[in-house]
Coordinates of C-alpha atoms in Angstrom, one line a residue:
Chain A
M1 CA 76.9 -21.7 -4.1
L2 CA 75.8 -20.5 -0.5
A3 CA 72.7 -18.0 -1.1
K4 CA 73.0 -14.4 0.6
R5 CA 69.3 -14.5 2.9
I6 CA 66.6 -12.7 2.9
I7 CA 64.6 -12.6 6.0
P8 CA 60.9 -10.9 6.7
C9 CA 60.7 -10.0 10.5
L10 CA 57.3 -10.2 11.9
D11 CA 56.7 -8.8 15.2
I12 CA 53.6 -10.9 17.2
R13 CA 51.3 -9.7 19.9
N14 CA 48.9 -12.0 21.2
G15 CA 49.3 -14.4 18.2
R16 CA 48.9 -11.7 15.7
T17 CA 50.7 -9.3 13.6
V18 CA 51.4 -6.0 15.0
K19 CA 52.6 -3.8 12.4
G20 CA 49.7 -3.0 9.9
T21 CA 50.5 -4.4 6.2
N22 CA 48.9 -3.4 3.0
F23 CA 48.5 -6.9 1.5
V24 CA 45.3 -6.5 -0.2
N25 CA 45.1 -10.2 -1.2
L26 CA 45.6 -11.6 2.2
R27 CA 42.3 -13.0 3.6
D28 CA 44.0 -12.1 7.1
A29 CA 47.1 -9.9 7.2
G30 CA 46.9 -10.1 10.9
D31 CA 47.4 -14.1 10.9
P32 CA 50.9 -14.5 11.1
V33 CA 50.8 -18.1 9.5
E34 CA 49.1 -16.5 6.9
L35 CA 51.4 -13.8 6.0
G36 CA 54.7 -16.0 6.7
R37 CA 53.1 -18.2 3.9
L38 CA 52.6 -15.3 1.5
Y39 CA 56.4 -14.5 2.2
S40 CA 57.4 -18.1 1.9
D41 CA 55.8 -18.3 -1.7
Q42 CA 57.4 -15.1 -2.7
G43 CA 60.9 -16.5 -2.0
A44 CA 61.6 -15.4 1.7
D45 CA 64.7 -17.6 2.8
E46 CA 63.8 -17.7 6.3
L47 CA 61.0 -16.0 8.7
V48 CA 61.8 -14.5 12.0
F49 CA 58.9 -13.9 14.4
L50 CA 59.4 -12.1 17.5
D51 CA 56.9 -12.3 20.5
I52 CA 56.6 -8.9 21.9
T53 CA 53.6 -10.3 24.3
A54 CA 54.2 -9.6 28.1
S55 CA 51.8 -12.1 29.8
F56 CA 52.0 -15.6 30.3
E57 CA 48.7 -16.4 28.4
G58 CA 50.2 -14.2 25.3
R59 CA 53.4 -16.9 25.6
K60 CA 50.9 -19.9 25.5
T61 CA 49.3 -18.2 22.4
F62 CA 52.4 -17.7 20.7
T63 CA 53.4 -21.5 21.6
E64 CA 50.6 -22.5 19.8
L65 CA 51.0 -20.4 16.9
V66 CA 54.8 -21.5 16.3
E67 CA 53.1 -25.2 16.4
R68 CA 50.8 -23.8 13.6
I69 CA 53.5 -22.3 11.7
A70 CA 55.9 -25.4 11.7
A71 CA 52.6 -27.4 10.6
N72 CA 52.2 -24.7 7.6
I73 CA 55.6 -23.5 6.7
S74 CA 58.3 -25.3 4.8
I75 CA 61.3 -22.9 5.4
P76 CA 63.1 -22.4 8.3
F77 CA 62.1 -19.9 11.4
T78 CA 63.4 -18.1 14.3
V79 CA 61.7 -17.3 16.9
G80 CA 62.3 -14.6 19.7
G81 CA 60.9 -12.7 22.4
G82 CA 60.6 -13.2 25.8
I83 CA 63.2 -16.2 26.2
H84 CA 64.7 -16.1 29.7
E85 CA 65.8 -19.6 30.6
L86 CA 66.6 -22.7 29.0
K87 CA 62.7 -24.3 29.7
D88 CA 61.4 -21.2 27.2
V89 CA 64.1 -22.9 24.3
E90 CA 62.9 -26.0 24.8
R91 CA 59.0 -25.1 24.5
L92 CA 59.6 -23.1 21.5
L93 CA 61.9 -25.8 19.6
S94 CA 59.5 -28.5 20.6
A95 CA 56.5 -26.5 19.3
G96 CA 58.7 -26.8 16.1
A97 CA 60.9 -23.5 15.8
D98 CA 64.1 -24.2 13.9
K99 CA 66.1 -21.4 15.9
V100 CA 65.7 -19.2 18.9
S101 CA 67.0 -15.6 19.2
V102 CA 68.3 -14.4 22.6
N103 CA 68.8 -10.8 23.4
S104 CA 68.4 -9.3 26.9
A105 CA 68.4 -12.6 28.4
A106 CA 71.8 -13.6 27.0
I107 CA 73.0 -10.2 28.2
K108 CA 72.2 -10.7 31.9
N109 CA 73.0 -14.4 31.9
P110 CA 75.6 -15.2 29.0
D111 CA 75.8 -18.6 30.3
L112 CA 72.2 -19.3 28.6
I113 CA 74.0 -19.2 25.2
N114 CA 76.2 -22.2 26.2
Q115 CA 73.6 -23.7 27.8
I116 CA 71.3 -23.3 24.4
A117 CA 74.2 -25.0 22.4
L118 CA 75.1 -27.7 24.6
N119 CA 71.5 -28.8 24.7
F120 CA 70.3 -28.3 21.1
G121 CA 73.2 -27.6 19.2
S122 CA 75.0 -24.0 17.9
Q123 CA 72.8 -23.9 14.9
V124 CA 69.6 -23.3 17.0
C125 CA 71.1 -20.2 18.6
V126 CA 70.6 -16.5 17.2
A127 CA 72.5 -14.4 19.6
A128 CA 70.5 -10.8 18.6
I129 CA 72.4 -7.7 19.5
D130 CA 70.8 -4.2 19.7
A131 CA 73.5 -1.8 19.8
K132 CA 74.2 2.2 19.1
Q133 CA 77.1 4.1 18.0
M134 CA 78.3 6.4 21.0
P135 CA 81.7 8.3 21.3
E136 CA 83.0 5.2 22.8
G137 CA 82.1 2.9 20.4
W138 CA 79.2 0.9 19.5
R139 CA 77.3 0.1 23.0
C140 CA 75.0 -3.0 23.7
F141 CA 71.7 -1.8 24.9
L142 CA 68.9 -3.9 26.4
N143 CA 64.8 -4.1 26.2
G144 CA 64.6 -2.8 22.7
G145 CA 67.1 -0.2 22.8
R146 CA 66.1 1.6 26.0
V147 CA 68.4 0.3 28.9
P148 CA 72.5 0.7 27.8
T149 CA 74.5 -2.1 29.2
D150 CA 78.2 -2.2 30.1
R151 CA 78.9 -4.5 27.3
M152 CA 80.4 -3.3 23.7
L153 CA 79.0 -4.7 20.4
F154 CA 82.2 -6.4 19.0
E155 CA 83.8 -7.7 22.5
W156 CA 79.8 -9.0 23.0
A157 CA 79.6 -10.6 19.7
H158 CA 82.7 -12.5 20.2
E159 CA 81.9 -13.9 23.3
A160 CA 78.5 -15.0 22.4
E161 CA 80.3 -16.8 19.4
D162 CA 82.7 -18.4 21.8
R163 CA 79.9 -19.3 24.2
G164 CA 78.4 -21.2 21.4
A165 CA 76.1 -19.1 19.4
G166 CA 75.4 -20.0 15.9
E167 CA 74.6 -16.5 14.1
I168 CA 74.7 -12.9 15.2
L169 CA 71.5 -10.6 14.4
F170 CA 72.9 -7.4 14.5
T171 CA 70.3 -4.3 14.6
S172 CA 72.0 -1.0 14.7
M173 CA 69.6 1.3 16.3
D174 CA 70.8 4.1 14.7
H175 CA 70.0 2.7 11.7
D176 CA 66.8 1.2 12.3
G177 CA 63.5 3.0 11.1
V178 CA 65.5 5.3 9.4
K179 CA 65.5 3.7 6.1
Q180 CA 68.9 5.0 4.8
G181 CA 70.4 1.7 4.5
F182 CA 72.6 -0.8 7.1
A183 CA 75.1 -0.2 9.1
N184 CA 77.4 -1.8 6.8
E185 CA 81.0 -0.3 8.5
A186 CA 80.3 -2.5 12.0
L187 CA 78.7 -5.1 9.8
R188 CA 81.9 -5.7 7.7
K189 CA 84.1 -5.6 10.9
L190 CA 81.6 -8.6 12.5
S191 CA 81.6 -10.5 9.5
D192 CA 85.2 -10.5 8.8
E193 CA 86.1 -11.0 12.4
L194 CA 83.4 -14.0 13.4
T195 CA 83.4 -17.2 12.0
I196 CA 79.9 -17.5 12.5
P197 CA 77.1 -15.7 9.5
V198 CA 75.8 -12.5 10.5
I199 CA 72.5 -11.2 9.8
A200 CA 71.9 -7.7 9.2
S201 CA 69.1 -5.6 10.7
G202 CA 67.9 -1.9 10.7
G203 CA 67.7 0.5 8.2
A204 CA 66.4 -1.2 4.8
G205 CA 64.8 1.3 2.9
A206 CA 65.5 0.5 -1.0
K207 CA 66.7 -2.4 -2.8
E208 CA 70.2 -1.1 -3.2
H209 CA 70.5 -1.1 0.8
F210 CA 70.4 -5.1 0.3
R211 CA 72.7 -4.7 -2.2
D212 CA 75.1 -2.8 -0.3
T213 CA 74.9 -4.7 3.2
F214 CA 75.6 -7.8 1.3
I215 CA 78.6 -6.4 -0.9
E216 CA 80.2 -3.7 1.6
G217 CA 78.8 -5.2 4.8
H218 CA 79.7 -8.8 3.9
A219 CA 76.6 -10.1 5.5
D220 CA 75.5 -13.1 5.3
A221 CA 71.8 -12.5 5.4
A222 CA 69.4 -9.6 5.6
L223 CA 66.3 -8.6 8.0
A224 CA 63.8 -6.4 7.1
A225 CA 60.1 -5.6 8.4
S226 CA 58.2 -2.7 7.4
V227 CA 59.7 -2.1 3.8
F228 CA 58.0 -6.2 3.0
H229 CA 54.7 -5.7 5.0
F230 CA 53.8 -2.3 3.3
G231 CA 54.9 -3.8 0.0
E232 CA 57.4 -1.1 -0.4
I233 CA 60.3 -3.5 -1.6
P234 CA 58.2 -6.9 -3.1
I235 CA 60.6 -9.8 -2.1
P236 CA 60.6 -11.4 -5.9
E237 CA 61.6 -7.9 -7.5
L238 CA 64.4 -7.6 -4.7
K239 CA 65.4 -10.8 -5.5
Q240 CA 65.5 -10.5 -9.3
Y241 CA 67.6 -7.3 -8.7
L242 CA 70.1 -9.1 -6.5
C243 CA 70.6 -11.8 -8.7
G244 CA 71.2 -9.6 -11.7
L245 CA 74.1 -8.2 -9.8
N246 CA 75.5 -11.6 -9.6
I247 CA 75.1 -11.9 -6.0
P248 CA 74.5 -15.4 -4.9
I249 CA 70.4 -15.5 -4.5
R250 CA 67.8 -18.5 -4.3
L251 CA 65.2 -17.6 -7.0
Chain B
M1 CA 50.6 -46.0 2.9
E2 CA 52.1 -46.0 6.2
I3 CA 55.2 -43.9 6.7
A4 CA 57.2 -44.4 10.3
I5 CA 59.3 -41.8 11.7
V6 CA 62.1 -43.1 14.0
K7 CA 61.5 -41.9 17.3
Y8 CA 64.9 -40.9 19.3
N9 CA 66.3 -38.3 21.4
A10 CA 66.4 -36.0 17.9
G11 CA 65.4 -32.5 17.2
N12 CA 62.5 -31.0 15.3
I13 CA 60.5 -34.0 14.4
R14 CA 57.5 -31.5 14.0
S15 CA 58.9 -30.2 10.7
V16 CA 59.3 -33.5 9.3
I17 CA 55.7 -34.5 10.6
G18 CA 54.1 -31.1 8.9
A19 CA 55.7 -31.8 5.5
L20 CA 54.6 -35.0 5.1
T21 CA 51.0 -34.1 6.8
R22 CA 51.2 -31.5 3.6
L23 CA 51.5 -34.2 1.4
G24 CA 48.7 -36.1 2.0
V25 CA 50.4 -38.7 4.7
T26 CA 50.1 -39.0 8.4
P27 CA 53.2 -40.7 9.5
I28 CA 54.0 -42.5 12.8
L29 CA 56.6 -41.7 15.4
T30 CA 57.9 -44.9 16.7
D31 CA 60.8 -46.7 18.0
N32 CA 58.7 -50.2 18.6
E33 CA 60.7 -52.6 16.2
E34 CA 57.6 -54.2 14.9
E35 CA 55.9 -50.9 13.8
L36 CA 59.5 -49.6 12.0
R37 CA 59.7 -53.2 10.2
R38 CA 55.8 -53.4 9.2
A39 CA 55.8 -49.7 7.6
D40 CA 56.0 -48.9 3.7
K41 CA 58.9 -46.6 4.1
V42 CA 60.8 -45.3 7.2
I43 CA 62.2 -41.8 7.6
F44 CA 65.2 -41.5 10.0
P45 CA 65.4 -37.7 10.8
G46 CA 67.9 -35.8 12.8
V47 CA 69.3 -32.6 14.5
G48 CA 71.8 -33.2 17.4
E49 CA 75.3 -34.9 17.9
A50 CA 76.7 -38.0 16.4
S51 CA 78.3 -39.5 19.1
T52 CA 75.3 -39.3 21.9
T53 CA 72.9 -40.0 19.6
M54 CA 74.3 -43.3 18.2
E55 CA 74.9 -44.3 22.0
Y56 CA 70.9 -43.8 22.3
L57 CA 70.6 -45.8 19.1
K58 CA 72.5 -48.8 20.6
A59 CA 71.2 -48.6 23.9
H60 CA 67.5 -49.1 22.4
G61 CA 68.6 -51.5 20.0
L62 CA 67.8 -49.2 17.0
D63 CA 70.8 -49.3 15.2
R64 CA 70.4 -53.0 14.6
I65 CA 66.8 -52.4 13.6
I66 CA 67.8 -49.4 11.1
K67 CA 70.4 -51.4 9.3
D68 CA 68.0 -54.2 8.6
L69 CA 65.1 -52.6 7.3
R70 CA 64.2 -53.5 3.8
Q71 CA 61.6 -50.8 2.4
P72 CA 62.8 -47.4 1.3
V73 CA 64.8 -45.7 4.3
L74 CA 65.2 -41.7 4.0
G75 CA 68.0 -40.5 6.6
I76 CA 67.9 -36.6 6.8
C77 CA 71.0 -34.4 7.9
L78 CA 72.4 -36.1 11.1
G79 CA 70.6 -39.3 9.8
Q80 CA 72.5 -39.2 6.3
Q81 CA 75.4 -39.3 8.6
L82 CA 75.1 -41.8 11.3
M83 CA 74.2 -44.0 8.2
C84 CA 77.9 -43.9 7.1
S85 CA 80.8 -45.9 8.8
R86 CA 81.9 -43.5 11.4
S87 CA 82.3 -39.7 12.3
E88 CA 84.9 -37.2 13.4
E89 CA 82.0 -36.0 15.5
G90 CA 82.7 -37.2 19.1
N91 CA 84.7 -40.4 16.9
A92 CA 81.4 -41.8 16.6
E93 CA 81.2 -45.8 15.2
C94 CA 78.1 -45.2 13.0
L95 CA 75.7 -47.6 11.2
G96 CA 77.8 -48.5 8.3
I97 CA 75.2 -48.7 5.6
F98 CA 77.2 -46.4 3.7
D99 CA 81.1 -47.5 4.1
V100 CA 82.5 -43.8 4.1
P101 CA 83.3 -41.7 6.8
V102 CA 81.8 -38.3 8.1
L103 CA 84.4 -35.4 8.1
K104 CA 84.3 -32.2 10.1
F105 CA 84.5 -29.3 7.4
Q106 CA 88.3 -27.4 7.4
P107 CA 87.7 -23.7 6.1
A108 CA 90.5 -22.8 4.2
R109 CA 89.2 -18.9 3.8
H110 CA 87.6 -16.7 6.5
E111 CA 84.3 -16.2 4.0
D112 CA 83.9 -20.3 4.6
K113 CA 82.0 -20.3 7.6
V114 CA 81.0 -23.0 9.5
P115 CA 78.4 -24.3 10.2
H116 CA 77.5 -24.3 6.4
M117 CA 74.1 -22.7 6.9
G118 CA 71.5 -21.8 4.6
W119 CA 70.7 -22.2 0.9
N120 CA 72.9 -24.1 -1.6
T121 CA 72.5 -25.7 -4.8
I122 CA 72.4 -29.4 -5.2
E123 CA 73.7 -30.6 -8.5
T124 CA 74.5 -33.5 -10.7
T125 CA 71.3 -35.5 -9.0
R126 CA 70.5 -39.1 -9.8
D127 CA 67.1 -40.3 -10.2
G128 CA 65.5 -41.5 -7.0
L129 CA 64.8 -39.0 -4.8
F130 CA 65.6 -36.2 -7.4
K131 CA 63.6 -37.7 -10.3
G132 CA 62.6 -34.8 -12.6
F133 CA 65.4 -32.5 -11.6
S134 CA 67.0 -31.1 -14.9
K135 CA 68.8 -28.0 -13.3
P136 CA 70.7 -27.3 -10.0
E137 CA 68.2 -26.4 -7.1
Y138 CA 68.6 -24.5 -3.8
V139 CA 68.0 -26.7 -0.8
Y140 CA 68.4 -25.4 2.7
F141 CA 71.5 -26.8 5.0
V142 CA 72.7 -26.6 8.4
H143 CA 75.6 -28.6 9.3
S144 CA 79.5 -28.8 10.6
F145 CA 80.5 -32.2 9.2
Y146 CA 80.2 -33.8 5.8
V147 CA 79.9 -37.2 3.8
P148 CA 82.6 -36.7 1.1
E149 CA 82.0 -37.5 -2.6
C150 CA 81.7 -41.5 -3.2
Q151 CA 80.1 -43.8 -5.4
W152 CA 77.1 -43.8 -3.5
T153 CA 76.8 -40.2 -3.9
A154 CA 73.2 -39.2 -5.3
A155 CA 73.6 -35.3 -5.3
K156 CA 76.6 -33.1 -5.2
T157 CA 77.3 -29.8 -3.5
D158 CA 80.4 -27.7 -3.3
Y159 CA 81.0 -25.8 -0.2
I160 CA 84.7 -25.5 1.0
V161 CA 84.9 -29.1 -0.6
P162 CA 82.4 -30.7 -2.9
F163 CA 80.7 -33.2 -1.0
S164 CA 77.6 -35.5 -0.6
A165 CA 74.4 -33.5 -0.5
S166 CA 72.5 -36.9 -1.0
L167 CA 73.1 -40.9 -0.8
H168 CA 71.7 -43.5 -2.2
K169 CA 72.4 -47.5 -2.1
D170 CA 69.9 -50.4 -2.4
N171 CA 66.8 -49.2 -0.5
F172 CA 68.5 -46.6 1.5
Y173 CA 68.5 -42.8 0.4
A174 CA 69.7 -39.8 2.7
T175 CA 70.1 -36.1 2.3
Q176 CA 72.4 -34.0 4.1
F177 CA 69.9 -30.8 3.9
H178 CA 66.4 -30.8 5.2
P179 CA 64.0 -31.5 2.6
E180 CA 61.1 -30.4 5.1
K181 CA 62.7 -26.9 5.2
S182 CA 63.6 -26.5 1.5
G183 CA 60.2 -25.3 0.5
P184 CA 58.5 -26.6 -3.0
T185 CA 62.0 -28.1 -4.0
G186 CA 62.0 -30.1 -0.8
E187 CA 58.4 -31.3 -1.2
R188 CA 59.2 -32.6 -4.7
I189 CA 62.0 -34.6 -2.7
L190 CA 59.9 -36.0 -0.6
K191 CA 57.1 -36.7 -2.6
N192 CA 59.8 -38.7 -4.9
F193 CA 60.5 -40.5 -1.6
L194 CA 56.7 -41.5 -1.1
D195 CA 56.5 -42.5 -4.8
I196 CA 59.6 -44.9 -4.8

């Protein structure tokens, strides 16, 4: 049976992990490769590395990092951040990334999704969407949630699927960082309406939140950062717990 | 031991190279006939579209070279599909090593999403690639087309329909999943291939 996926997300600046971690047994917790390998050993199903560097030099460092990740880690990984055009996608895929996630660039230039799907296949294209619940419904935001757009979540997710995205990574800005659970109602609607997998993001604070997003939110995968980085939810414990509830999980 | 990876317009060769390097072998990446024939083992990886890839292989004479190889050959993902007789993807005539067609998944229920993406279990495995396997193990899949069960099925997975997660015939081995992306289980499978 196809397993629900648990995905730690690492923010990278100038080739180093940004958020602190409290892994005492790591030689260098700032090294994304070491941290990624630790997660892989613990049973993470995939990894996401987000480049938050703005500079040109930073991009080069990130590409070199992607090469090191591909050489050292034996599970699939997605890279995102700073992907503006097809050339960026090509650079990261040839460095060894399995998938790329596009966010703001795809909203500004939706054809980028078609181009990625056409050139590299839908399976490499993750459409990341940041959205916030407004009186008129779920609205998409740009640049990490600072700039509202004229796009609404469900309409844009359908369009992204039609254009060839292989997965939707939906982050609820209302839930992100609050640790009170994922946006399961919106996730369920997305998952039920779309024919591509949906990754839940934003809101993980307890093991039960993962259970809820898989059972109530119909999510295919769940992504989290700080609860893993700070050891609040150890991945082996989380997976044992979910497995005990008969949720299909890879142990 | 010399391992050759067939060089063609396929995506993500780097993960395959990385996985082999971690197992202590340094593969060569080549489309040279002599180098491919001489290698102890050949890996035919693949991420891409069937009909355009077949056109590329034919244009470069690689279709004939791959079919004629006598040493152990491992096709991965699209590599497995291209070893079959034909594919519904772009109506491609394939290499015909395994006389079985490649079909597109037809989801019957909404929750059966296509592509089949993620970790799924392989069962009823045969020796060869799966030497030492005694229970269902999770491996990583990404695909929209599948090889049905047939006499060469070496491992089975159930998604929408039961299908061939792996094939084996004579010196030809193939996996629909990505052993290079399947953690320790994938490493065991690659190690078994190196040990054949």
